Short mmCIF file of C-alpha atoms in Angstrom, two decimals:
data_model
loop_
_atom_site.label_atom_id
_atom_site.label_comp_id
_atom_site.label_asym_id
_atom_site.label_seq_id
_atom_site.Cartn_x
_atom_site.Cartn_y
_atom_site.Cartn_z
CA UNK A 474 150.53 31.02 220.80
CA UNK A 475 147.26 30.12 218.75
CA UNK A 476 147.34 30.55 215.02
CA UNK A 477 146.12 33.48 213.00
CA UNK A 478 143.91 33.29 210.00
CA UNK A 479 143.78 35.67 207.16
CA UNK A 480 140.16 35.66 205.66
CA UNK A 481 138.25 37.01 202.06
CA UNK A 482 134.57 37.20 201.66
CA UNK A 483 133.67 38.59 198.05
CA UNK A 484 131.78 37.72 195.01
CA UNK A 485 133.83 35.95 192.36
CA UNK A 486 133.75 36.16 188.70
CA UNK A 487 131.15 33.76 188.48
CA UNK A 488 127.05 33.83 187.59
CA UNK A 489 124.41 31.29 189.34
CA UNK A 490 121.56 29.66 187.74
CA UNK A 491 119.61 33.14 188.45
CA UNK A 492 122.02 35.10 186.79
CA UNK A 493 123.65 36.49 189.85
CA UNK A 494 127.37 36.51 191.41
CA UNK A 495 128.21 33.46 193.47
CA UNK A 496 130.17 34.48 196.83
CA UNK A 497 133.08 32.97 198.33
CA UNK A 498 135.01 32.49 201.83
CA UNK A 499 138.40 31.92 201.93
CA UNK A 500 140.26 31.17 205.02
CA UNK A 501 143.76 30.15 205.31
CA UNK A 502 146.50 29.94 208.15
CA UNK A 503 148.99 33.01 208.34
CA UNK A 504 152.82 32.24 208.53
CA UNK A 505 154.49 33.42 211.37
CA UNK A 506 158.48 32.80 210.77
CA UNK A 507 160.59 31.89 207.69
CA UNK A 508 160.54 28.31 208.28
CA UNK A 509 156.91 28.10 207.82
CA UNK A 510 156.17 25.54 205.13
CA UNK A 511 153.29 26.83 202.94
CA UNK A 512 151.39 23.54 201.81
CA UNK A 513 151.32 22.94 205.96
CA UNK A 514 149.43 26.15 206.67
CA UNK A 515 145.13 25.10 206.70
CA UNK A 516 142.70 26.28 204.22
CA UNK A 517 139.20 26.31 203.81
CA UNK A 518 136.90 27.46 201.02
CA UNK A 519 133.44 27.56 200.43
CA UNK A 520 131.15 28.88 197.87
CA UNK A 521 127.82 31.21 199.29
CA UNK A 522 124.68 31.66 197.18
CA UNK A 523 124.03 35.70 196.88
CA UNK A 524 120.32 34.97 198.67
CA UNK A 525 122.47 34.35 201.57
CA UNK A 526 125.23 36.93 201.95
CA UNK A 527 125.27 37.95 205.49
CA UNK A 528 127.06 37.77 208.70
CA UNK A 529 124.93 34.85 209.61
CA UNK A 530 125.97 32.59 207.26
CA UNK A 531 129.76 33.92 206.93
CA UNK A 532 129.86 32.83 210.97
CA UNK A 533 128.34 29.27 210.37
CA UNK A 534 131.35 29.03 208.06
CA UNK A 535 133.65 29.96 210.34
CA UNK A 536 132.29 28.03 212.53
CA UNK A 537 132.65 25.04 210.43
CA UNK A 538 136.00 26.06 209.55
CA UNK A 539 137.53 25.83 213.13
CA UNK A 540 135.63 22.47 213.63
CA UNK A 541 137.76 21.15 210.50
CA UNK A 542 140.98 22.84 211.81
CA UNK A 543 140.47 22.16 214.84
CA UNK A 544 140.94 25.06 217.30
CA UNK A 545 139.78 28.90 216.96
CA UNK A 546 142.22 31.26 215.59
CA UNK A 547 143.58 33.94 218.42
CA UNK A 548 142.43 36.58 215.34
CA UNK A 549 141.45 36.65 211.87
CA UNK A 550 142.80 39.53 209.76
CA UNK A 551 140.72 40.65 206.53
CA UNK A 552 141.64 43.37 203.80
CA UNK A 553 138.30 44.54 202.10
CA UNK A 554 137.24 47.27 204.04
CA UNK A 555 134.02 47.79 202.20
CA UNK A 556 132.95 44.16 204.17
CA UNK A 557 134.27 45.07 207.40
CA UNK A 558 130.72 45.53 209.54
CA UNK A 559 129.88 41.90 208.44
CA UNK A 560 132.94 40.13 208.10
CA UNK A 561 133.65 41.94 212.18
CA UNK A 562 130.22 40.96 213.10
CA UNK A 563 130.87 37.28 211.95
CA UNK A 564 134.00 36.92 214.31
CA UNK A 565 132.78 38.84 216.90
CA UNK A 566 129.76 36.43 217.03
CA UNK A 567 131.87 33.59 216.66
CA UNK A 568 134.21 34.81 219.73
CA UNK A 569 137.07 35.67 217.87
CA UNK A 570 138.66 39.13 217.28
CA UNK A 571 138.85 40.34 213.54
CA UNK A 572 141.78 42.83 212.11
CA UNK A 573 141.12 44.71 209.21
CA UNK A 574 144.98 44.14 207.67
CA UNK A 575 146.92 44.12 204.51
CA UNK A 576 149.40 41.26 205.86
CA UNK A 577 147.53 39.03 204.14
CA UNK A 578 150.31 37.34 202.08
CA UNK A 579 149.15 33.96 201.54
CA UNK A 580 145.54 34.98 201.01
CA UNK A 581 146.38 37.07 198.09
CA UNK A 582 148.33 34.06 196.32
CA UNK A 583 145.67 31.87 196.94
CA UNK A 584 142.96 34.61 195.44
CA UNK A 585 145.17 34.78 192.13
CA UNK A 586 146.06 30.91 192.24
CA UNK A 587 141.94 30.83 191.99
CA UNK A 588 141.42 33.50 189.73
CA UNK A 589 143.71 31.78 186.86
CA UNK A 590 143.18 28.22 187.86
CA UNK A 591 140.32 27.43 189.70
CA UNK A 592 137.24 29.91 188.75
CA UNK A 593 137.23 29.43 185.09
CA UNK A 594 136.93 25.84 185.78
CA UNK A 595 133.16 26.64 186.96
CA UNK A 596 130.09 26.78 185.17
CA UNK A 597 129.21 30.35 185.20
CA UNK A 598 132.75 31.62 185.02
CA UNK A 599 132.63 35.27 183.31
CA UNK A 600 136.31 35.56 182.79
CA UNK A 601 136.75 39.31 183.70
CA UNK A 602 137.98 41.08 186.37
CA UNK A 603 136.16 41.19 189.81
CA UNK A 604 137.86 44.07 191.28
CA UNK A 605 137.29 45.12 194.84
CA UNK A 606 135.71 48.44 195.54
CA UNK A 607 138.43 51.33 195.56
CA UNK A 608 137.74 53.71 198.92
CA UNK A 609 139.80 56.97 199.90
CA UNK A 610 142.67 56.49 201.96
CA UNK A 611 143.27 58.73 204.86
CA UNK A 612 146.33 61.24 205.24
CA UNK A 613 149.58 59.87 206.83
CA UNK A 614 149.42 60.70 210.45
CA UNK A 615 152.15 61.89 212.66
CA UNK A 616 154.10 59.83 215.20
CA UNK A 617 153.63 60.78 218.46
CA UNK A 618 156.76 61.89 220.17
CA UNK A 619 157.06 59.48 222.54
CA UNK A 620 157.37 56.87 219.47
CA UNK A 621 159.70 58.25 217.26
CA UNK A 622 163.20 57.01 216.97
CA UNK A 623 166.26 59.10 217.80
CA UNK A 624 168.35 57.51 214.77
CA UNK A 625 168.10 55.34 211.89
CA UNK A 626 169.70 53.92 209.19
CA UNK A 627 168.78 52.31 206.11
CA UNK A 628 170.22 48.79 206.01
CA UNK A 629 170.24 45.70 203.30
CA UNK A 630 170.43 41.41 203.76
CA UNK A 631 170.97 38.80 201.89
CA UNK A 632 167.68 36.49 201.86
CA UNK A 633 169.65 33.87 202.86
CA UNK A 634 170.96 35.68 206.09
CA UNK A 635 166.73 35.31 207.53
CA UNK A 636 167.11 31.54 207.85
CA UNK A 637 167.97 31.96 210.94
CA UNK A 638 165.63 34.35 212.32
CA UNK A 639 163.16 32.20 214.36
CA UNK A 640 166.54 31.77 216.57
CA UNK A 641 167.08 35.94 216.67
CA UNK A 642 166.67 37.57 220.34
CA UNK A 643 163.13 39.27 219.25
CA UNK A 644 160.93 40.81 221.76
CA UNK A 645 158.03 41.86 218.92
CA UNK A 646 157.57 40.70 215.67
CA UNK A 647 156.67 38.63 212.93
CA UNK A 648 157.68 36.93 209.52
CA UNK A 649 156.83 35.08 206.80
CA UNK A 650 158.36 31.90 204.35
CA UNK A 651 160.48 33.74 201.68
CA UNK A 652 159.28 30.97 198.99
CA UNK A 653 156.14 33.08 198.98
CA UNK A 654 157.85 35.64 196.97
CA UNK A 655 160.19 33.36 194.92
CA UNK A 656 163.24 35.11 195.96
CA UNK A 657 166.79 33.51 195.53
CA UNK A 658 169.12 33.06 198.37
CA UNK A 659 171.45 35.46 197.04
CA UNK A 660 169.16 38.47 196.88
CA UNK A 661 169.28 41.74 198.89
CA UNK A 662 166.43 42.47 200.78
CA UNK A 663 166.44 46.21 201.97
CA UNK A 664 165.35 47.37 205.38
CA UNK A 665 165.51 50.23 207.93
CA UNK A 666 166.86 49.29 211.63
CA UNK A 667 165.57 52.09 214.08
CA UNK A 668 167.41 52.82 217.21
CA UNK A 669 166.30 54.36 220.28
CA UNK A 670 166.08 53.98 224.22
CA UNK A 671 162.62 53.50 224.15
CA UNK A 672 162.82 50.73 221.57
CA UNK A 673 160.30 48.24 223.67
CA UNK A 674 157.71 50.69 223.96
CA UNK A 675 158.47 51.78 220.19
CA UNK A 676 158.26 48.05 219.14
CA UNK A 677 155.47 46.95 221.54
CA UNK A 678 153.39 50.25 219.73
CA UNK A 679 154.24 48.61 216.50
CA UNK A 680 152.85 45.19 217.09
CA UNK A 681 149.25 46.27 217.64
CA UNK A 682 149.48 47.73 213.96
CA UNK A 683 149.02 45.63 211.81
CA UNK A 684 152.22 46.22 210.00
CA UNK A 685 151.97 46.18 206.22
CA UNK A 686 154.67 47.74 204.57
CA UNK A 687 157.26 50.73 204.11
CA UNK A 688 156.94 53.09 200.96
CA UNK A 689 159.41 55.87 200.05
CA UNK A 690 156.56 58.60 199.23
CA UNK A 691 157.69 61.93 197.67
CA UNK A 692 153.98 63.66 196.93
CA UNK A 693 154.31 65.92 199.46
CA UNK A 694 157.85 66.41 200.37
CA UNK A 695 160.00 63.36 200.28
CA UNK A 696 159.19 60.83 203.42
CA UNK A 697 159.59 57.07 204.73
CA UNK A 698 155.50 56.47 204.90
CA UNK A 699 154.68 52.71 207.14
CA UNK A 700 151.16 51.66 206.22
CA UNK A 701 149.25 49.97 208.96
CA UNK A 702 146.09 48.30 209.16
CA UNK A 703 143.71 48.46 205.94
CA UNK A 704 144.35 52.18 205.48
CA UNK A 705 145.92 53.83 208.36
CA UNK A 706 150.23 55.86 207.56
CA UNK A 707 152.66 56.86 209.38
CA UNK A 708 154.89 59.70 208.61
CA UNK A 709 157.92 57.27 210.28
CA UNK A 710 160.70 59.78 208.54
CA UNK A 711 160.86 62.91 206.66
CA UNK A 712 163.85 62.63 204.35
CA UNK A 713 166.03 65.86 204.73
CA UNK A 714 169.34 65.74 202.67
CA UNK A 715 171.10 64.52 199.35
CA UNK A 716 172.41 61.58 201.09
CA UNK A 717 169.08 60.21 202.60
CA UNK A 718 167.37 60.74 199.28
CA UNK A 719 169.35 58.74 197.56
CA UNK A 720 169.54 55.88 200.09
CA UNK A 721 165.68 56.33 200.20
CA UNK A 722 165.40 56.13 196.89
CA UNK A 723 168.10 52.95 196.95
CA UNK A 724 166.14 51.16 199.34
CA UNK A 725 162.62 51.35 196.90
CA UNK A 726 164.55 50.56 193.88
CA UNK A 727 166.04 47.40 196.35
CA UNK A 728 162.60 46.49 197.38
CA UNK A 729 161.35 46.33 193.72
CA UNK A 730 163.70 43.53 192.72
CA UNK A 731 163.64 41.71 196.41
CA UNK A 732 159.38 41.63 194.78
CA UNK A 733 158.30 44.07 197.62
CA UNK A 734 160.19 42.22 200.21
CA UNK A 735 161.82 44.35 203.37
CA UNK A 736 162.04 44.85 206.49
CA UNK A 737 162.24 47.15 210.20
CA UNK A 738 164.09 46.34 212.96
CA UNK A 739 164.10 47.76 216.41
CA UNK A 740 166.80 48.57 218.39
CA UNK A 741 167.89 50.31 221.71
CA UNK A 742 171.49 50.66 220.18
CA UNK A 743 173.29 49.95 216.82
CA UNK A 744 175.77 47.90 219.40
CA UNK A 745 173.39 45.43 220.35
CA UNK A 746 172.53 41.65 219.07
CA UNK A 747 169.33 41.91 220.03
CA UNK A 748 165.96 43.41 218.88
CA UNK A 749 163.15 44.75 221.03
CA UNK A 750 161.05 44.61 217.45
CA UNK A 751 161.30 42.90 213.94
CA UNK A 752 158.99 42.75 211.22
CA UNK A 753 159.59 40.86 207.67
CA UNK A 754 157.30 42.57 205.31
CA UNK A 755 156.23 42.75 202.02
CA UNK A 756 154.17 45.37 199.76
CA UNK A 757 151.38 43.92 197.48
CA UNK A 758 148.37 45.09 195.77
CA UNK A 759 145.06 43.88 197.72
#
């Protein structure tokens, strides 16, 4: 399997000679397990004049990007919706398939590494924010029937317990090096395990995604919401008595402390070793 990139294009808090915002690419290498080691994954930045923002230029970067890693990416997943026709047209042009996605772990510590370290470095540097433009988010949507599990239960782990997971029976999934969010070995990491006969087909649905993370919503009743993509929700349970509430509300309080870190697992019984899908996740602000 080929690697995945996570990518940013965006102006940064810094002014040009003229006065106006200097732009920035950022690509770096996505993690795939827990044993990952960070400083291994490849990075590439480089700065873009304003007179040349456009898909044009963001593809000759890619471009040069995969010449200094060395192979193409299988896809490149990005999080600012507001660039998606150019960032998409860049990849597309360049022959590789881009995922608007807010799995974009690494990507967001680098972008705050740069923020406080590297940016006010430059000449320019305007030392305030450089938010990204806010835009609506849909309505959760339903699972379809087919999809939705016939138990589940809300479940928690030591971090220490997911040094083993690259050696898990795991049909789909994906994870990501628990140093990213400082955690201690002794922490509990809080997760849902779903179980169902049709757990391939459930699991195999989740994996074209984008998984992002789970959120215990209560705005309009009180629900297990899974965000997908760069805006799409799920409705993946509707929380119906005193017990499930507080476990619900257990398992957000857990995730706070674990620094957004949980998790989903698949199952076709609670008997079995194995998982048919398992996904390592953690909620951030992009």
């Amino acid at each position: 399997m080929g690697s995945i990139w996570e990518l940013d294009f965006y102006s940064r808090p810094i002014l040009d000679a003229n006065q106006k915002k200097v732009w920035e690419i950022l690509v770096c290498e996505s993690p795939v397990d827990v044993r990952t080691k960070t400083d291994s994954l490849f990075r590439y930045a480089q700065y873009c004049p304003s007179t040349q923002v456009n898909s044009v230029w963001l593809r000759t970067a890619l471009e040069e990007a995969i010449n200094k890693a060395g192979e193409a990416p299988i896809k490149i997943r990005f999080f600012r919706r507001q660039m998606n026709n150019m960032i998409t047209k860049a990849c597309q042009d360049a022959g590789i398939p881009a995922l608007p996605s807010r799995r974009a772990l690494v990507l967001n510590q680098w972008l705050q590494q740069r923020m406080e370290e590297v940016y006010p470095q430059e000449l320019g540097y305007q030392g305030e924010a450089n938010p990204s433009v806010r835009l609506d988010r849909p309505l959760p949507q339903r699972l379809p029937d087919a999809l939705e599990g016939k138990q589940w239960a809300f479940v928690t782990l030591e971090a220490k317990d997911f040094v083993d997971m690259p050696d898990w029976e795991i049909a789909f999934g994906e994870a990501f090096p628990l140093e990213l969010a400082q955690l201690s070995p002794e922490i509990r990491i809080p997760g849902i395990l779903i179980f169902s006969p049709r757990a391939l087909p459930i699991a195999g649905w989740m994996s074209g995604l984008e998984m992002a993370y789970l959120r215990f919503d209560t705005s309009q009743g009180d629900r297990l919401i899974l965000e997908t993509g760069a805006t799409e929700s799920w409705v993946l349970a509707n929380i119906r008595t005193p017990q499930l509430l507080k476990e619900a509300q257990g398992f957000e309080e857990t995730k706070q402390k674990a620094n957004g870190v949980h998790f989903i697992g698949v199952q076709s019984d609670p008997q079995v070793q194995s998982f048919s899908g398992f996904w390592l996740l953690q909620e951030v602000s992009l």
